[in-house]
């Protein structure tokens, strides 16, 4: 059974940094795309970043490009999201997700989420 467990959220001041981690288990993820999404209060869940596990190819939402970095650690089976120059608008619950290459995240696997709060 696939499990995705996020950690690393918290409270940080604007301009600061946080690192989120997603521990993935239950299968080999070499044929998966891993992603981070976020949902702010009163807003729909939005794409943040994704990475192809095998190739390492990354994609970012325009709102985080240049500030956030997604990476994966094959040895630890984790996916990380490094967030720099954080803004109050980055405040949200952040979710880790996984889907087979060619699939859609909505039909894949999701973690329980971790809260990130950026104070001004």
PDB file of C-alpha atoms in Angstrom:
ATOM      1  CA  UNK A   1       0.000   0.000   0.000  1.00  0.00           C
ATOM      2  CA  UNK A   2       1.396   3.361  -1.026  1.00  0.00           C
ATOM      3  CA  UNK A   3       1.968   5.850   1.769  1.00  0.00           C
ATOM      4  CA  UNK A   4       3.092   9.433   1.477  1.00  0.00           C
ATOM      5  CA  UNK A   5       3.947  11.208   4.719  1.00  0.00           C
ATOM      6  CA  UNK A   6       4.818  14.899   4.738  1.00  0.00           C
ATOM      7  CA  UNK A   7       6.877  16.673   7.362  1.00  0.00           C
ATOM      8  CA  UNK A   8       8.716  19.942   7.841  1.00  0.00           C
ATOM      9  CA  UNK A   9       5.930  22.497   7.892  1.00  0.00           C
ATOM     10  CA  UNK A  10       5.742  25.274  10.428  1.00  0.00           C
ATOM     11  CA  UNK A  11       5.706  28.992  11.050  1.00  0.00           C
ATOM     12  CA  UNK A  12       8.294  31.231   9.415  1.00  0.00           C
ATOM     13  CA  UNK A  13       8.702  34.952   8.825  1.00  0.00           C
ATOM     14  CA  UNK A  14       8.443  36.430   5.366  1.00  0.00           C
ATOM     15  CA  UNK A  15      11.761  36.095   3.557  1.00  0.00           C
ATOM     16  CA  UNK A  16      12.644  32.941   5.433  1.00  0.00           C
ATOM     17  CA  UNK A  17      13.054  29.340   4.300  1.00  0.00           C
ATOM     18  CA  UNK A  18      11.515  25.964   4.994  1.00  0.00           C
ATOM     19  CA  UNK A  19      12.182  22.472   3.743  1.00  0.00           C
ATOM     20  CA  UNK A  20       9.321  20.022   3.336  1.00  0.00           C
ATOM     21  CA  UNK A  21       9.924  16.310   3.065  1.00  0.00           C
ATOM     22  CA  UNK A  22       7.694  13.533   1.741  1.00  0.00           C
ATOM     23  CA  UNK A  23       8.524   9.977   2.750  1.00  0.00           C
ATOM     24  CA  UNK A  24       7.223   7.587   0.097  1.00  0.00           C
ATOM     25  CA  UNK A  25       6.718   3.876   0.718  1.00  0.00           C
ATOM     26  CA  UNK A  26       4.795   0.896  -0.552  1.00  0.00           C
ATOM     27  CA  UNK A  27       6.316   0.436  -3.977  1.00  0.00           C
ATOM     28  CA  UNK A  28       9.098   1.434  -6.327  1.00  0.00           C
ATOM     29  CA  UNK A  29       8.496   4.941  -7.621  1.00  0.00           C
ATOM     30  CA  UNK A  30      10.792   4.908 -10.632  1.00  0.00           C
ATOM     31  CA  UNK A  31       7.772   5.069 -12.984  1.00  0.00           C
ATOM     32  CA  UNK A  32       6.053   7.823 -11.008  1.00  0.00           C
ATOM     33  CA  UNK A  33       5.827  11.568 -11.053  1.00  0.00           C
ATOM     34  CA  UNK A  34       5.946  13.133  -7.595  1.00  0.00           C
ATOM     35  CA  UNK A  35       4.334  16.470  -6.901  1.00  0.00           C
ATOM     36  CA  UNK A  36       3.676  19.125  -4.315  1.00  0.00           C
ATOM     37  CA  UNK A  37       0.373  20.940  -4.167  1.00  0.00           C
ATOM     38  CA  UNK A  38      -0.983  23.513  -1.752  1.00  0.00           C
ATOM     39  CA  UNK A  39      -4.351  24.729  -0.577  1.00  0.00           C
ATOM     40  CA  UNK A  40      -4.808  28.084   1.071  1.00  0.00           C
ATOM     41  CA  UNK A  41      -7.904  28.903   3.159  1.00  0.00           C
ATOM     42  CA  UNK A  42     -10.884  29.559   0.912  1.00  0.00           C
ATOM     43  CA  UNK A  43      -8.981  28.606  -2.249  1.00  0.00           C
ATOM     44  CA  UNK A  44      -8.759  25.551  -4.447  1.00  0.00           C
ATOM     45  CA  UNK A  45      -5.816  23.204  -4.279  1.00  0.00           C
ATOM     46  CA  UNK A  46      -3.069  24.389  -6.616  1.00  0.00           C
ATOM     47  CA  UNK A  47      -0.034  22.809  -8.258  1.00  0.00           C
ATOM     48  CA  UNK A  48       3.340  23.874  -6.853  1.00  0.00           C
ATOM     49  CA  UNK A  49       6.021  21.635  -8.343  1.00  0.00           C
ATOM     50  CA  UNK A  50       6.653  18.158  -9.715  1.00  0.00           C
ATOM     51  CA  UNK A  51       9.531  15.847 -10.504  1.00  0.00           C
ATOM     52  CA  UNK A  52       9.842  12.708 -12.621  1.00  0.00           C
ATOM     53  CA  UNK A  53      11.389  10.220 -10.247  1.00  0.00           C
ATOM     54  CA  UNK A  54      13.568   8.425 -12.799  1.00  0.00           C
ATOM     55  CA  UNK A  55      14.664  11.345 -14.984  1.00  0.00           C
ATOM     56  CA  UNK A  56      14.655  14.096 -12.397  1.00  0.00           C
ATOM     57  CA  UNK A  57      12.841  16.481 -14.737  1.00  0.00           C
ATOM     58  CA  UNK A  58      11.154  19.248 -12.766  1.00  0.00           C
ATOM     59  CA  UNK A  59       8.253  21.635 -13.297  1.00  0.00           C
ATOM     60  CA  UNK A  60       7.154  24.624 -11.240  1.00  0.00           C
ATOM     61  CA  UNK A  61       4.179  26.913 -10.933  1.00  0.00           C
ATOM     62  CA  UNK A  62       5.053  30.435 -12.064  1.00  0.00           C
ATOM     63  CA  UNK A  63       4.310  31.756  -8.582  1.00  0.00           C
ATOM     64  CA  UNK A  64       7.152  29.751  -7.024  1.00  0.00           C
ATOM     65  CA  UNK A  65       9.645  29.538  -9.872  1.00  0.00           C
ATOM     66  CA  UNK A  66      13.063  30.714  -8.730  1.00  0.00           C
ATOM     67  CA  UNK A  67      12.136  30.434  -5.043  1.00  0.00           C
ATOM     68  CA  UNK A  68      11.212  26.760  -4.591  1.00  0.00           C
ATOM     69  CA  UNK A  69      13.246  23.681  -5.509  1.00  0.00           C
ATOM     70  CA  UNK A  70      11.909  20.138  -5.742  1.00  0.00           C
ATOM     71  CA  UNK A  71      14.264  17.172  -5.494  1.00  0.00           C
ATOM     72  CA  UNK A  72      14.215  13.472  -4.765  1.00  0.00           C
ATOM     73  CA  UNK A  73      16.547  11.198  -2.841  1.00  0.00           C
ATOM     74  CA  UNK A  74      16.588   7.692  -4.285  1.00  0.00           C
ATOM     75  CA  UNK A  75      18.386   6.200  -1.311  1.00  0.00           C
ATOM     76  CA  UNK A  76      15.933   7.596   1.239  1.00  0.00           C
ATOM     77  CA  UNK A  77      12.852   7.351  -0.996  1.00  0.00           C
ATOM     78  CA  UNK A  78      11.961  10.929  -0.190  1.00  0.00           C
ATOM     79  CA  UNK A  79      10.898  13.971  -2.150  1.00  0.00           C
ATOM     80  CA  UNK A  80      11.805  17.393  -0.796  1.00  0.00           C
ATOM     81  CA  UNK A  81      10.549  20.869  -1.451  1.00  0.00           C
ATOM     82  CA  UNK A  82      12.999  23.585  -0.522  1.00  0.00           C
ATOM     83  CA  UNK A  83      11.169  26.886  -0.132  1.00  0.00           C
ATOM     84  CA  UNK A  84      13.156  30.135  -0.028  1.00  0.00           C
ATOM     85  CA  UNK A  85      12.163  33.790   0.085  1.00  0.00           C
ATOM     86  CA  UNK A  86       8.801  32.817   1.481  1.00  0.00           C
ATOM     87  CA  UNK A  87       5.890  35.227   1.229  1.00  0.00           C
ATOM     88  CA  UNK A  88       2.655  35.445   3.226  1.00  0.00           C
ATOM     89  CA  UNK A  89       0.839  34.281   0.066  1.00  0.00           C
ATOM     90  CA  UNK A  90       2.694  30.966   0.395  1.00  0.00           C
ATOM     91  CA  UNK A  91       0.683  30.193   3.526  1.00  0.00           C
ATOM     92  CA  UNK A  92      -1.230  26.964   2.884  1.00  0.00           C
ATOM     93  CA  UNK A  93      -1.480  23.286   3.638  1.00  0.00           C
ATOM     94  CA  UNK A  94       1.090  21.560   1.432  1.00  0.00           C
ATOM     95  CA  UNK A  95       0.390  18.101   0.071  1.00  0.00           C
ATOM     96  CA  UNK A  96       2.683  15.507  -1.453  1.00  0.00           C
ATOM     97  CA  UNK A  97       1.233  13.461  -4.304  1.00  0.00           C
ATOM     98  CA  UNK A  98       2.270  10.661  -6.635  1.00  0.00           C
ATOM     99  CA  UNK A  99       0.948   9.427  -9.939  1.00  0.00           C
ATOM    100  CA  UNK A 100       2.149   7.049 -12.603  1.00  0.00           C
ATOM    101  CA  UNK A 101       3.845   8.702 -15.564  1.00  0.00           C
ATOM    102  CA  UNK A 102       1.028   9.573 -17.972  1.00  0.00           C
ATOM    103  CA  UNK A 103      -1.539   9.661 -15.192  1.00  0.00           C
ATOM    104  CA  UNK A 104      -3.155  12.527 -13.321  1.00  0.00           C
ATOM    105  CA  UNK A 105      -2.433  13.433  -9.729  1.00  0.00           C
ATOM    106  CA  UNK A 106      -6.109  13.611  -8.830  1.00  0.00           C
ATOM    107  CA  UNK A 107      -6.331   9.854  -9.375  1.00  0.00           C
ATOM    108  CA  UNK A 108      -3.050   9.081  -7.662  1.00  0.00           C
ATOM    109  CA  UNK A 109      -1.838   8.955  -4.077  1.00  0.00           C
ATOM    110  CA  UNK A 110      -1.861  11.805  -1.574  1.00  0.00           C
ATOM    111  CA  UNK A 111      -0.365  12.544   1.793  1.00  0.00           C
ATOM    112  CA  UNK A 112      -2.199  14.069   4.720  1.00  0.00           C
ATOM    113  CA  UNK A 113      -0.674  17.518   4.304  1.00  0.00           C
ATOM    114  CA  UNK A 114       1.518  19.781   6.381  1.00  0.00           C
ATOM    115  CA  UNK A 115       0.766  23.367   7.363  1.00  0.00           C
ATOM    116  CA  UNK A 116       3.057  26.186   6.276  1.00  0.00           C
ATOM    117  CA  UNK A 117       2.391  29.629   7.722  1.00  0.00           C
ATOM    118  CA  UNK A 118       4.362  32.677   6.620  1.00  0.00           C
ATOM    119  CA  UNK A 119       3.989  35.757   8.796  1.00  0.00           C
ATOM    120  CA  UNK A 120       4.492  39.275   7.470  1.00  0.00           C
TER     121      UNK A 120
END
